[in-house]
mmCIF file of C-alpha atoms and ligand atoms in Angstrom:
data_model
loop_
_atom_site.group_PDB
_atom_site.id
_atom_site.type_symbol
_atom_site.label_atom_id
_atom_site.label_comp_id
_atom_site.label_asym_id
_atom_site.label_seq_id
_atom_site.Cartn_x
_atom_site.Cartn_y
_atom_site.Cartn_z
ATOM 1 C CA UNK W 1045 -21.656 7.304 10.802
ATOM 2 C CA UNK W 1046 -20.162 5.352 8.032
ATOM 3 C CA UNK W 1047 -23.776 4.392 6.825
ATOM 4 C CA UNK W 1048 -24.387 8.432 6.782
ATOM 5 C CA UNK W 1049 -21.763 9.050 4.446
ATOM 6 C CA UNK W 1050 -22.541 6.679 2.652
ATOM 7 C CA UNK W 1051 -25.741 8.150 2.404
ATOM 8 C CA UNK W 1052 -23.927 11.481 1.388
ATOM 9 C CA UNK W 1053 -22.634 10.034 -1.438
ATOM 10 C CA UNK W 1054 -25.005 7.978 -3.257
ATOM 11 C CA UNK W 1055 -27.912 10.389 -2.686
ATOM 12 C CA UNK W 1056 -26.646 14.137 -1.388
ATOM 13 C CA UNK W 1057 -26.547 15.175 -5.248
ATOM 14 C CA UNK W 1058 -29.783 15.023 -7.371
ATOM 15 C CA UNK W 1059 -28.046 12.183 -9.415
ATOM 16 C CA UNK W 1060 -30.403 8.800 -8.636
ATOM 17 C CA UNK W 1061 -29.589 6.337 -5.703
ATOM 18 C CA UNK W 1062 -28.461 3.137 -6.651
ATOM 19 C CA UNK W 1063 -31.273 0.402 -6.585
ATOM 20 C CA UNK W 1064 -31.459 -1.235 -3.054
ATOM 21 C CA UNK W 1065 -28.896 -4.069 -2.409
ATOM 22 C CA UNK W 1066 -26.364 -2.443 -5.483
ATOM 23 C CA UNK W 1067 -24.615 0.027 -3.054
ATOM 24 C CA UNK W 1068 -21.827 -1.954 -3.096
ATOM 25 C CA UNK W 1069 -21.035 -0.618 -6.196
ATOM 26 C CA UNK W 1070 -20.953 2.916 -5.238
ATOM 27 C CA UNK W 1071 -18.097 3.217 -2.753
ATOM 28 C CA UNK W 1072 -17.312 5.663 -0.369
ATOM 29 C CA UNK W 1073 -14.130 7.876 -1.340
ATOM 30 C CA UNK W 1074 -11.211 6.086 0.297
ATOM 31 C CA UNK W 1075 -10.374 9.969 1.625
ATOM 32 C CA UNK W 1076 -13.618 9.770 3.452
ATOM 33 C CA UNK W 1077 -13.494 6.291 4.489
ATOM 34 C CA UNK W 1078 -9.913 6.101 5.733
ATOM 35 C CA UNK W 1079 -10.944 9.687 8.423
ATOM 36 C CA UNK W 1080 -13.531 6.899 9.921
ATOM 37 C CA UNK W 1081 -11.723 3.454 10.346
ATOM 38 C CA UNK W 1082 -9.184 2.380 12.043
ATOM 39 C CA UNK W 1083 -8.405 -0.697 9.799
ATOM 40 C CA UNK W 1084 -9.236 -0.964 6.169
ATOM 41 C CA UNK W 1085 -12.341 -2.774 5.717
ATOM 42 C CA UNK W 1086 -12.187 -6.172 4.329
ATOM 43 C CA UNK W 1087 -13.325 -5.004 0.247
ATOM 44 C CA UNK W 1088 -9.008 -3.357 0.356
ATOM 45 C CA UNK W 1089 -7.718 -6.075 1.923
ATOM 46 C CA UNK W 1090 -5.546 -7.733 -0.940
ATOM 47 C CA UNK W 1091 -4.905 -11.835 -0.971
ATOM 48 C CA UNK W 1092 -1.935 -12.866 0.962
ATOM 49 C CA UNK W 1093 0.084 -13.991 -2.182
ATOM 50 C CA UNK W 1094 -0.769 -9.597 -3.620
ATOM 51 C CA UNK W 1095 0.004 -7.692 -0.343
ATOM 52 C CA UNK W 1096 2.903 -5.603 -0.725
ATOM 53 C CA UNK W 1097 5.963 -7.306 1.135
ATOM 54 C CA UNK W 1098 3.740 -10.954 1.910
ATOM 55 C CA UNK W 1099 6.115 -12.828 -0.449
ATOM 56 C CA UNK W 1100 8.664 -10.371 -2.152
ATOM 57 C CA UNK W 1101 9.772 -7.209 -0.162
ATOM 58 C CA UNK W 1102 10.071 -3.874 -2.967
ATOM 59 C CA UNK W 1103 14.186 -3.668 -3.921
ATOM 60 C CA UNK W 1104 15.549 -0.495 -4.713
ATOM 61 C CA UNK W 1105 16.676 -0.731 -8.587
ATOM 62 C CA UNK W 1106 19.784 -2.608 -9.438
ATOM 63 C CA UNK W 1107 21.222 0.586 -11.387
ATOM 64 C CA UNK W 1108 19.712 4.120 -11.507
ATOM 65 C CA UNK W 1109 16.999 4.047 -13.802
ATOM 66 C CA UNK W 1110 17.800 6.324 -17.073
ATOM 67 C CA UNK W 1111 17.633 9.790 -17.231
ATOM 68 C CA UNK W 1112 16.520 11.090 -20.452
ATOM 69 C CA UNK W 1113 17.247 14.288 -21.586
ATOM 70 C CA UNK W 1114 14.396 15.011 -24.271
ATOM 71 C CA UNK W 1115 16.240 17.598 -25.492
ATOM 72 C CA UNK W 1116 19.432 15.248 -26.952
ATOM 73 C CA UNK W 1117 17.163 12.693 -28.457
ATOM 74 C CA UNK W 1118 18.774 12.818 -31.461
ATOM 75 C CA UNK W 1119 22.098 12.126 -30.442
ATOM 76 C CA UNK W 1120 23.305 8.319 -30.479
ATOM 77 C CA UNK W 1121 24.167 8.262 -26.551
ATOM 78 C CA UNK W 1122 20.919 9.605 -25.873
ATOM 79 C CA UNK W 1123 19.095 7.269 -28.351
ATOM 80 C CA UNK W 1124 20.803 4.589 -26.416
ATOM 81 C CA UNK W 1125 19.985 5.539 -23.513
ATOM 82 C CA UNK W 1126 16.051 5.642 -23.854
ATOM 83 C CA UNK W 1127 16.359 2.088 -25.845
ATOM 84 C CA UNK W 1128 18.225 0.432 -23.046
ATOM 85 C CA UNK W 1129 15.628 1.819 -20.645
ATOM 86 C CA UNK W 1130 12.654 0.527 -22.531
ATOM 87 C CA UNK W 1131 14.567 -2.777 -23.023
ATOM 88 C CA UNK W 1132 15.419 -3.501 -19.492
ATOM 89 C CA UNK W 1133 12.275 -1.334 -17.490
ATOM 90 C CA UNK W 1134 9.319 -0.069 -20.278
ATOM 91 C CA UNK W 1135 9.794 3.515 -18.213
ATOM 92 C CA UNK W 1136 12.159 5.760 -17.815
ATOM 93 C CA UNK W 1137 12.721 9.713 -16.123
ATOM 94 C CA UNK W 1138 12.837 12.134 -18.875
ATOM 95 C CA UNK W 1139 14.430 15.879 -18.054
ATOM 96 C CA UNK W 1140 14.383 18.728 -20.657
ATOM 97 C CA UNK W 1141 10.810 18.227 -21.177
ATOM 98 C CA UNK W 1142 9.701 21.730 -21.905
ATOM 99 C CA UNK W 1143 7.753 22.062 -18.836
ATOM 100 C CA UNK W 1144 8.323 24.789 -16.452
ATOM 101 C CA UNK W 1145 8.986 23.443 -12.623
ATOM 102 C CA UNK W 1146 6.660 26.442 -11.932
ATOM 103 C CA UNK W 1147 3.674 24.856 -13.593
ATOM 104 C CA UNK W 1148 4.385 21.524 -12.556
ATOM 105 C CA UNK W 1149 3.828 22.939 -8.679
ATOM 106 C CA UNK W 1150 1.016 24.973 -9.816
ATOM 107 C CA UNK W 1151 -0.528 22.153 -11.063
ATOM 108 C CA UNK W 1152 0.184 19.622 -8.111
ATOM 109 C CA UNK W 1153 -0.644 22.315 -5.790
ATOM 110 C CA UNK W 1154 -4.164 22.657 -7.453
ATOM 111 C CA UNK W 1155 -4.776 18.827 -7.621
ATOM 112 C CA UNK W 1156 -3.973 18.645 -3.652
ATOM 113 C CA UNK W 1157 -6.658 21.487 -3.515
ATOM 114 C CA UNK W 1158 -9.209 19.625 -4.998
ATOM 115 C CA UNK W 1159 -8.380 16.123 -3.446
ATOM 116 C CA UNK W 1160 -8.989 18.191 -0.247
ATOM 117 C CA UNK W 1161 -12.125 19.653 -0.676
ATOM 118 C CA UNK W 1162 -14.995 18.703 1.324
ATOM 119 C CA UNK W 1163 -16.871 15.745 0.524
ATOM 120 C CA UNK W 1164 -19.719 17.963 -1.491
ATOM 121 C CA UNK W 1165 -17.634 19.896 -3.312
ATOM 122 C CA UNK W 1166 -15.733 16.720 -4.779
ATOM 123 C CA UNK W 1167 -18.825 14.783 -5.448
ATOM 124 C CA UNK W 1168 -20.066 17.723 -8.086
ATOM 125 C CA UNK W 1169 -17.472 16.222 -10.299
ATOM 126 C CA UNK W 1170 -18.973 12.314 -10.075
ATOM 127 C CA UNK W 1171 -18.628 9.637 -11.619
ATOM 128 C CA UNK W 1172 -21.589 8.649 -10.840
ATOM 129 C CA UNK W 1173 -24.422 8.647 -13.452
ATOM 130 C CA UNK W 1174 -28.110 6.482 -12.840
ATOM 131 C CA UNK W 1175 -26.939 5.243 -9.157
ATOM 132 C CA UNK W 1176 -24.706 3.097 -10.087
ATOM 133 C CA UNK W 1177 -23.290 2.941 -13.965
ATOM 134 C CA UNK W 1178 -19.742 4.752 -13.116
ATOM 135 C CA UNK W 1179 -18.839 7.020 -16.196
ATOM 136 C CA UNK W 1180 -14.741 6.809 -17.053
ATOM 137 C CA UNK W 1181 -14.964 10.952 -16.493
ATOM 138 C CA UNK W 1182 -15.039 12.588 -13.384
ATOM 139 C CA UNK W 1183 -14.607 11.502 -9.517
ATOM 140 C CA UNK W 1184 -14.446 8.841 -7.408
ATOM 141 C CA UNK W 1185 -13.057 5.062 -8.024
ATOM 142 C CA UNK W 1186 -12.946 2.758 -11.074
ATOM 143 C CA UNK W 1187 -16.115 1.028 -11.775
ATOM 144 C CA UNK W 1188 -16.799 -1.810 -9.001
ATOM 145 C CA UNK W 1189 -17.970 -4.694 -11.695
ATOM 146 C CA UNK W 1190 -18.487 -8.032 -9.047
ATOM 147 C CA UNK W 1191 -19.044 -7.993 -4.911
ATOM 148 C CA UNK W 1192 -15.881 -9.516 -4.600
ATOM 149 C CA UNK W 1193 -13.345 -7.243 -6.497
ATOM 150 C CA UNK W 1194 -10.885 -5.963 -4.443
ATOM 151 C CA UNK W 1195 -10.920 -2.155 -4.139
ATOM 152 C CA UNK W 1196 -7.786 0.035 -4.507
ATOM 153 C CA UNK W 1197 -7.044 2.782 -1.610
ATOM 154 C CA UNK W 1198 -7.249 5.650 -3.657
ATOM 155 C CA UNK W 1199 -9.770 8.364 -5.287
ATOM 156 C CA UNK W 1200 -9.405 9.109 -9.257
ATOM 157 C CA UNK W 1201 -10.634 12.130 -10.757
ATOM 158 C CA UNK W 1202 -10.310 11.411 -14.303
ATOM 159 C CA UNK W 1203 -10.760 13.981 -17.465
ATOM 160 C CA UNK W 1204 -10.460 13.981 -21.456
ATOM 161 C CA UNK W 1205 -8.014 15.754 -22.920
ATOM 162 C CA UNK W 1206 -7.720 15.244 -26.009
ATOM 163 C CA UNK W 1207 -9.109 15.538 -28.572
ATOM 164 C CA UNK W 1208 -9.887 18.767 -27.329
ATOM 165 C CA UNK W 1209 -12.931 19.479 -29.150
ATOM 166 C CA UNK W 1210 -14.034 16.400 -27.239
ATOM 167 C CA UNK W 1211 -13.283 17.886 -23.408
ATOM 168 C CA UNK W 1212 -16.682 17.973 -21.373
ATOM 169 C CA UNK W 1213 -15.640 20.946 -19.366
ATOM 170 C CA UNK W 1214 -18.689 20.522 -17.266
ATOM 171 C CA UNK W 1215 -16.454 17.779 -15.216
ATOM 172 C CA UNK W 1216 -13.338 19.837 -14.975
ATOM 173 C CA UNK W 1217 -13.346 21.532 -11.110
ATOM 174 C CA UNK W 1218 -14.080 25.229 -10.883
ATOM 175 C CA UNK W 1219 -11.999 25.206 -7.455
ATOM 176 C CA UNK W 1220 -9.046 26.613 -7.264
ATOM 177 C CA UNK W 1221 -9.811 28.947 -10.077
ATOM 178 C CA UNK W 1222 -6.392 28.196 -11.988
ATOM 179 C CA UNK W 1223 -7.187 24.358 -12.164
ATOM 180 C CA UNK W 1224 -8.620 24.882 -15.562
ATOM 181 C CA UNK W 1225 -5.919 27.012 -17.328
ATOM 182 C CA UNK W 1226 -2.778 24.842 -15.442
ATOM 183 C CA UNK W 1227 -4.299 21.363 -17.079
ATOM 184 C CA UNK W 1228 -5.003 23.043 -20.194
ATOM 185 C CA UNK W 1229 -1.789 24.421 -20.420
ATOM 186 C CA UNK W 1230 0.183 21.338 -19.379
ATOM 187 C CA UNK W 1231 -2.105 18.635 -21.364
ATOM 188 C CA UNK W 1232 -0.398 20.854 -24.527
ATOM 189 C CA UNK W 1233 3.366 20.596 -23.280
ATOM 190 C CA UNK W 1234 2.831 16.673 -22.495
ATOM 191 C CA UNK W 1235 1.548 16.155 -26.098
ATOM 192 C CA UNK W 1236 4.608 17.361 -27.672
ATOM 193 C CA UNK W 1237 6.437 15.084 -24.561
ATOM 194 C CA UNK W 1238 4.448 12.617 -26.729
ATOM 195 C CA UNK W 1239 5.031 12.701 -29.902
ATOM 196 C CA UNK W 1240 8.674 13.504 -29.367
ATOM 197 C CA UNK W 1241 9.099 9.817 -27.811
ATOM 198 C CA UNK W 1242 7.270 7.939 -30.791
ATOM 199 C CA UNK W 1243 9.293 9.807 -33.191
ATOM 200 C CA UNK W 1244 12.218 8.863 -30.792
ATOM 201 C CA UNK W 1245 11.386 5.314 -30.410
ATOM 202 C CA UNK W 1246 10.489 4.392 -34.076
ATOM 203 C CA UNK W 1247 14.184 6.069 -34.893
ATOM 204 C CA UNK W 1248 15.431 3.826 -32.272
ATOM 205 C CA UNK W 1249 13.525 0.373 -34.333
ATOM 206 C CA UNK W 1250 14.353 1.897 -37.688
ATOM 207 C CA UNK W 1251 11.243 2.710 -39.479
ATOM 208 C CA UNK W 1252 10.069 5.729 -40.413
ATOM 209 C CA UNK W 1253 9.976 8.625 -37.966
ATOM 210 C CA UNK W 1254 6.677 8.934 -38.512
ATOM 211 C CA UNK W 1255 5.406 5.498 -38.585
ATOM 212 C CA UNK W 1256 3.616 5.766 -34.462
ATOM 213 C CA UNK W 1257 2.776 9.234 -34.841
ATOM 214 C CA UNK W 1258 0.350 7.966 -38.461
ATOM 215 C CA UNK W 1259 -0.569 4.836 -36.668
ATOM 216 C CA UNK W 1260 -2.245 7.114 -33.891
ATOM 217 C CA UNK W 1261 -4.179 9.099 -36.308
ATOM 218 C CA UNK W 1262 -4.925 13.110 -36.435
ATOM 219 C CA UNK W 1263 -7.576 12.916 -33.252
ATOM 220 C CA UNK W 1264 -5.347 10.443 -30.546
ATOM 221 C CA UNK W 1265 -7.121 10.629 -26.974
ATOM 222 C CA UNK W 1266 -6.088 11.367 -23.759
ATOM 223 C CA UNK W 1267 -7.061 11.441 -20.011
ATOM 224 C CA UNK W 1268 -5.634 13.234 -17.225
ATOM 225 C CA UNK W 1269 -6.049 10.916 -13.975
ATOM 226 C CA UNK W 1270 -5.644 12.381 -10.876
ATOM 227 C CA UNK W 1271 -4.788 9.526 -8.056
ATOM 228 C CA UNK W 1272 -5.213 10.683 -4.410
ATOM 229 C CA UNK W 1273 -3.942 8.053 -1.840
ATOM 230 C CA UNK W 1274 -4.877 9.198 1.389
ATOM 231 C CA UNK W 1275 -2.757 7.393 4.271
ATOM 232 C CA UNK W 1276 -3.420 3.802 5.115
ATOM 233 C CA UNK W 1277 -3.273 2.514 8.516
ATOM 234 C CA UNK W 1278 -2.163 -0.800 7.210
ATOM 235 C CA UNK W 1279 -0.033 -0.232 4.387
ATOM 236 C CA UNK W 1280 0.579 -3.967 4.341
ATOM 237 C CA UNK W 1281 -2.632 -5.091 3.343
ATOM 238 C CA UNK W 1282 -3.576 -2.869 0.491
ATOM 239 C CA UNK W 1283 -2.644 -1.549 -2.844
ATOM 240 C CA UNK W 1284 -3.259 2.655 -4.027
ATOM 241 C CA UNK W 1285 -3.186 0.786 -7.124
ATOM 242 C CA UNK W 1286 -3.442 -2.980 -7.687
ATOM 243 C CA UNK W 1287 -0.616 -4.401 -10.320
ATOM 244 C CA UNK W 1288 -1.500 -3.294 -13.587
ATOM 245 C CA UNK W 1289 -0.104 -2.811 -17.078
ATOM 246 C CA UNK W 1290 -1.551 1.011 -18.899
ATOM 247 C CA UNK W 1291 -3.542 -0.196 -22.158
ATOM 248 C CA UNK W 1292 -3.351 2.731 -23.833
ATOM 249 C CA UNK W 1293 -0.586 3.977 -25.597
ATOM 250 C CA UNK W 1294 2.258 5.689 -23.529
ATOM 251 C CA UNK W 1295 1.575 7.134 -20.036
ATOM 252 C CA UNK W 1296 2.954 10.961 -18.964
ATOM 253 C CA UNK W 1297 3.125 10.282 -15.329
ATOM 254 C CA UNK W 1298 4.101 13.399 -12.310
ATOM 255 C CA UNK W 1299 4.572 11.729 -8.557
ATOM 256 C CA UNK W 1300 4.442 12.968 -5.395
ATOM 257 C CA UNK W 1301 8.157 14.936 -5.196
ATOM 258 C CA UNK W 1302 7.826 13.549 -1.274
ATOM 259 C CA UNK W 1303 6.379 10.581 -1.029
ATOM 260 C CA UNK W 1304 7.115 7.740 -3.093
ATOM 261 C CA UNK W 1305 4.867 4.336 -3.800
ATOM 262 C CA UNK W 1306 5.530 3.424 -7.366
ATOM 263 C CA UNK W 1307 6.771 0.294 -7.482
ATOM 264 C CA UNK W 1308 7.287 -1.477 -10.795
ATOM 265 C CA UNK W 1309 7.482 -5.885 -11.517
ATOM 266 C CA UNK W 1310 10.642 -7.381 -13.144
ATOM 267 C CA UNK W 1311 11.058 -10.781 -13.410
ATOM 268 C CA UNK W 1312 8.345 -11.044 -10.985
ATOM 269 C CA UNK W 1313 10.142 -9.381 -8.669
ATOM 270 C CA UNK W 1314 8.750 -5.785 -6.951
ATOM 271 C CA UNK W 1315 11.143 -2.196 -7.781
ATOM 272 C CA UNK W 1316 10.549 0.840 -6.612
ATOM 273 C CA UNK W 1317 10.457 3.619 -8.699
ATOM 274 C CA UNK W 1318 12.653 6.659 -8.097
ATOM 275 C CA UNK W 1319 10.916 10.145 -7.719
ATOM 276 C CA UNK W 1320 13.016 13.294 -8.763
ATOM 277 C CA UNK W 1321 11.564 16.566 -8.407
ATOM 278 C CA UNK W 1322 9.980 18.125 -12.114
ATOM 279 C CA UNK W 1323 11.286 15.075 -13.511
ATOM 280 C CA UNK W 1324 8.546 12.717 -15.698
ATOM 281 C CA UNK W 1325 8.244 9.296 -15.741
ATOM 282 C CA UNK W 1326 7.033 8.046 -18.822
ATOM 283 C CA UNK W 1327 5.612 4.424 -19.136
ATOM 284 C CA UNK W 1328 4.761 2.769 -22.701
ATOM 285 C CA UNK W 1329 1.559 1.355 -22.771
ATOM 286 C CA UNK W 1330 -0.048 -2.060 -23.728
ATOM 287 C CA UNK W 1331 -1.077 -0.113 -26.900
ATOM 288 C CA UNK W 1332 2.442 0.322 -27.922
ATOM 289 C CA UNK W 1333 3.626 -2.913 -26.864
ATOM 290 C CA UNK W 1334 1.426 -4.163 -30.034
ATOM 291 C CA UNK W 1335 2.670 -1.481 -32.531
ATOM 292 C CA UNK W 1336 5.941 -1.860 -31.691
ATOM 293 C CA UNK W 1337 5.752 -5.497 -32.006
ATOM 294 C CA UNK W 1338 6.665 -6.854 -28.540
ATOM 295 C CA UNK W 1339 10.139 -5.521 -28.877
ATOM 296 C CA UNK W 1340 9.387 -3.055 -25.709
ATOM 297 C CA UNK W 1341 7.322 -4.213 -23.744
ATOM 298 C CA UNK W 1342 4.638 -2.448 -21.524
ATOM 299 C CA UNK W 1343 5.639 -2.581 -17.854
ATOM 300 C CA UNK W 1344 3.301 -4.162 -14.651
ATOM 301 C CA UNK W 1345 2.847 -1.443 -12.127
ATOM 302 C CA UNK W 1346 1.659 -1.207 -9.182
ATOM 303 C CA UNK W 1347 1.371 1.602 -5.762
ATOM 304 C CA UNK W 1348 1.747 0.870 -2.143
ATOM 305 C CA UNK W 1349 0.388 3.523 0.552
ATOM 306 C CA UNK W 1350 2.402 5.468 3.522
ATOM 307 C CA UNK W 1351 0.812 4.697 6.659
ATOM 308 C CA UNK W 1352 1.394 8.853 7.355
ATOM 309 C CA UNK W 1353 1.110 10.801 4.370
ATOM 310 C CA UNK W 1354 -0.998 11.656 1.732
ATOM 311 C CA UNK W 1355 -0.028 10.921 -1.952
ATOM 312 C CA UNK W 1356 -0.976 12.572 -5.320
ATOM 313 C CA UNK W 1357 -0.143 11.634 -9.025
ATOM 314 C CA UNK W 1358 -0.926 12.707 -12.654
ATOM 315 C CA UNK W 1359 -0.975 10.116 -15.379
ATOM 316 C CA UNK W 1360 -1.771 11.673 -18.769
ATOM 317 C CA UNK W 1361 -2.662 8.543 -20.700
ATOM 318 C CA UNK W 1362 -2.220 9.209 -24.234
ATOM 319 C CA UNK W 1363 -4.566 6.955 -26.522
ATOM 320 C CA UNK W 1364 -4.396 5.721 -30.299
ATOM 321 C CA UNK W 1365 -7.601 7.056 -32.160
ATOM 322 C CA UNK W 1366 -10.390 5.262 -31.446
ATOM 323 C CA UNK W 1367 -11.600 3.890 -34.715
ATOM 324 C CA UNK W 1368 -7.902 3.198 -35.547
ATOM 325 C CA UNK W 1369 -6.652 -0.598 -35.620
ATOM 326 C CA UNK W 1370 -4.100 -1.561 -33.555
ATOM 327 C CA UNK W 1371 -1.760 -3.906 -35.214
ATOM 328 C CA UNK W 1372 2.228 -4.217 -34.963
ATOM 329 C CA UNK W 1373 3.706 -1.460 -37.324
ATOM 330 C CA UNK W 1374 4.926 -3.331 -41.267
ATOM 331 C CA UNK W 1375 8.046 -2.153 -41.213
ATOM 332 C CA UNK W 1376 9.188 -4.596 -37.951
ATOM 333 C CA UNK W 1377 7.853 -7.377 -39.681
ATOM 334 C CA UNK W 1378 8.994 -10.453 -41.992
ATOM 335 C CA UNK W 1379 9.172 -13.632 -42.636
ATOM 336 C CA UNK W 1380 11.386 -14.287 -39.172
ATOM 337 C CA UNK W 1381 9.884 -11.538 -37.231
ATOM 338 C CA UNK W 1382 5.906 -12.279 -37.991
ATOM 339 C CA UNK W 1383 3.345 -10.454 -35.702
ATOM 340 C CA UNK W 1384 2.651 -11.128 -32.649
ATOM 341 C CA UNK W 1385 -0.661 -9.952 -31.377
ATOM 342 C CA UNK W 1386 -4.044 -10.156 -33.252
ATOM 343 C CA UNK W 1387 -5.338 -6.993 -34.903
ATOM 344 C CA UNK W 1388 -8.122 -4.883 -32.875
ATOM 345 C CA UNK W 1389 -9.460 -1.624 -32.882
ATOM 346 C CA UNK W 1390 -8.605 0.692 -30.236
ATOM 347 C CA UNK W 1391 -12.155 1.082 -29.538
ATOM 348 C CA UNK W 1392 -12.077 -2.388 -28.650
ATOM 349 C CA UNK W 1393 -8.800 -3.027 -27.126
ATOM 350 C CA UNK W 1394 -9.486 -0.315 -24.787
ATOM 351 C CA UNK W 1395 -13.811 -1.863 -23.534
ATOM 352 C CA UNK W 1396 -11.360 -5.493 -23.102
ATOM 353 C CA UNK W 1397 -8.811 -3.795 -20.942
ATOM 354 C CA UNK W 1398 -11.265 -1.859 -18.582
ATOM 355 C CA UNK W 1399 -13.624 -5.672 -18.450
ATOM 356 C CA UNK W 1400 -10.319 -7.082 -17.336
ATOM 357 C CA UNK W 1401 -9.004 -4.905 -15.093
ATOM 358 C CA UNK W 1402 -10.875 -5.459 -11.986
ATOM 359 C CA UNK W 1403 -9.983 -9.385 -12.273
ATOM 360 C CA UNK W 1404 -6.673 -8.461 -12.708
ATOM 361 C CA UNK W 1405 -6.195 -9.899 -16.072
ATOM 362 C CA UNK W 1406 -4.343 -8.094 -18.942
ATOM 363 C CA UNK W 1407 -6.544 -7.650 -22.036
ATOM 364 C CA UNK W 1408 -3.241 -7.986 -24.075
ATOM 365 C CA UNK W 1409 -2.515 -11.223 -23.119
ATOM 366 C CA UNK W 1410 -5.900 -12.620 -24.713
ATOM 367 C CA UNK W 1411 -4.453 -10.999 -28.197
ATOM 368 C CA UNK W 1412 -0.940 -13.127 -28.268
ATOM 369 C CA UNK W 1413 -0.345 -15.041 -31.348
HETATM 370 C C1 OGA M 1945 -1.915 4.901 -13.110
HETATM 371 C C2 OGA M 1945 -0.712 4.626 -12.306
HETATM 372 C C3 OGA M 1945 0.940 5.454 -10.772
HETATM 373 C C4 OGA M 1945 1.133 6.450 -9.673
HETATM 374 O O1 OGA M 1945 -2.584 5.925 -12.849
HETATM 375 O O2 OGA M 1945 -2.194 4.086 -14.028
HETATM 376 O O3 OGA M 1945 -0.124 3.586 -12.474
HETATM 377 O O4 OGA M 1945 2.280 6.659 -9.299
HETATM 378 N N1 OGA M 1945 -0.301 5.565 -11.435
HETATM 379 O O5 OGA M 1945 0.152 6.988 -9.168
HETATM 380 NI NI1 NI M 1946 -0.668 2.738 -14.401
#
């Protein structure tokens, strides 16, 4: 049954098989995988010293994590607010955001459609391209690079945004009819979201308001992902997501308003992230962490599963230009406060981060002066 599906998958569209012996790179979608076993199979099982609650059991936040209210950046308690946030977490919630809770549902709602499509009607929208190569648009799971990387329990489907000249609309699901429209019209509310926090956060490091918002340049990219964690039987033994830092720039990110998972790494210790209904949480990115310096850093993430319940998310990761260098901004340095990452292009930055991914390495890590 299993081998059937697999079957299904690699070959049921006209796209080309993989060669023999390379279907390990194609895996099933966890959705359709997790209806047929009764324990994950051993490619999800994480290493004892990565399994959620092996060595360090998820804490509930020491204090609430700030509210924003996007709406009152300009005034000095709200200022203060977002700084100490970024300071002590890289995220925060942000409220006021412009975006009705109407097409926030809509939008989840349609997701949740898609996610539970049949098994054909999903894999119209692969990633899939020549058997095996796994394009960064469209569905199913983050390129499989080596037999031995450790596969999250969770299905992508993954879209550009922005620029919007750039959207293949080819990838972007027909069903439900209103999928189109809602991500159109929310991918425009979440870039204002953006550019409201750069302005916000170079005010915050004194430079000029415009600094991040110049350093991005006139065509910044973006992706809607769509993450679908389908119930684990052993929530113990896997990650939705493995612990990760976002390279790009800042991430837009909706939860699940009933079932929770995002858990986020302080001190090397494991906190879960709070959920509020129409609420965002907004993450800076590795991107930023360069441009701004170090001085806010970009946080390690990571998702555990629900051993009952389904979970979807939307991360709207907003990207610096591609042929744009990525270097700390002048204005935060001197001669005590010299730079600390190497230059790169985004181009660049972005190829390193998605080679070290799957090994669990963070690109920006290789750029530290
Ligand atoms: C991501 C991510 C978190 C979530 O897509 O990069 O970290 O809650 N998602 O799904
Ligand atoms: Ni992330």
């Amino acid at each position: 049954m299993l081998r059937e599906l697999l079957h299904i998958f690699v070959c049921g569209s006209n796209k080309q098989a993989p060669m023999a012996g390379e279907s390990w790179k194609v895996p099933t979608p966890v959705k359709d995988l997790a209806a047929l076993v009764e324990e994950p199979p051993s490619r999800f099982v994480q290493r004892e010293e990565d399994r959620p609650g092996s060595l360090t059991v998820a804490a509930d936040m020491p204090d609430p994590l700030p509210i924003v209210d996007l709406d009152k950046l300009s005034t000095a308690d709200e200022a203060a607010k977002l700084r100490s946030a970024l300071q002590t977490w890289g995220l925060f919630l942000a409220t006021n955001h412009g975006i009705d809770a109407s097409l926030i549902e809509d939008l989840m709602k349609a997701s949740r459609e898609f996610f539970n499509q049949p098994l054909q009607e999903r894999q119209k929208y692969s990633n899939l391209r020549e058997g095996t190569r796994l394009q960064l648009e469209g569905y199913g799971s983050d390129p499989v690079i080596a037999h031995d990387h450790i596969l999250d329990w969770s299905d992508r489907l993954q879209l550009k945004v922005e620029p919007e000249d750039e959207r293949n609309l080819a990838q972007w699901p027909k069903h439900p009819e209103s999928f189109r429209d809602l991500l159109h019209e929310y991918a425009t509310k979440t870039k204002t979201v953006m550019e409201k926090i750069l302005r916000a956060m170079a005010k915050i490091l004194e430079i000029d308001e415009e600094d991040f918002i110049n350093q991005i340049g006139g065509r910044p990219q973006a992706y809607a992902r769509f993450n679908y964690y389908p119930p684990c039987p052993r929530p113990e033994l896997v990650l939705g997501i493995k612990a990760h830092s976002d390279g790009p720039l800042l991430t837009v990110l909706l939860v699940d308003r009933e079932v929770g998972g995002l858990q986020v790494q302080k001190e090397n210790k494991w906190f879960n992230v709070p959920s509020i209904p129409h609420t965002l949480v907004i993450n800076l990115g590795d991107s930023l962490e360069i441009m701004n310096n170090g001085i806010f850093k970009s946080p390690v993430h990571r998702v555990v599963t629900n051993a009952e319940k389904e979970r979807i998310s939307l991360a709207m990761l907003y990207a610096v230009q591609r042929d744009n260098v990525l270097e700390p901004a002048a204005g935060l340095l001197d001669e005590k406060r010299p730079a600390r990452y190497r230059r790169i292009t985004e181009a660049n930055f972005l190829e390193g981060v998605k080679e070290h991914f799957s090994k669990g390495i963070r690109m920006i890590e290789t750029l530290k002066i």
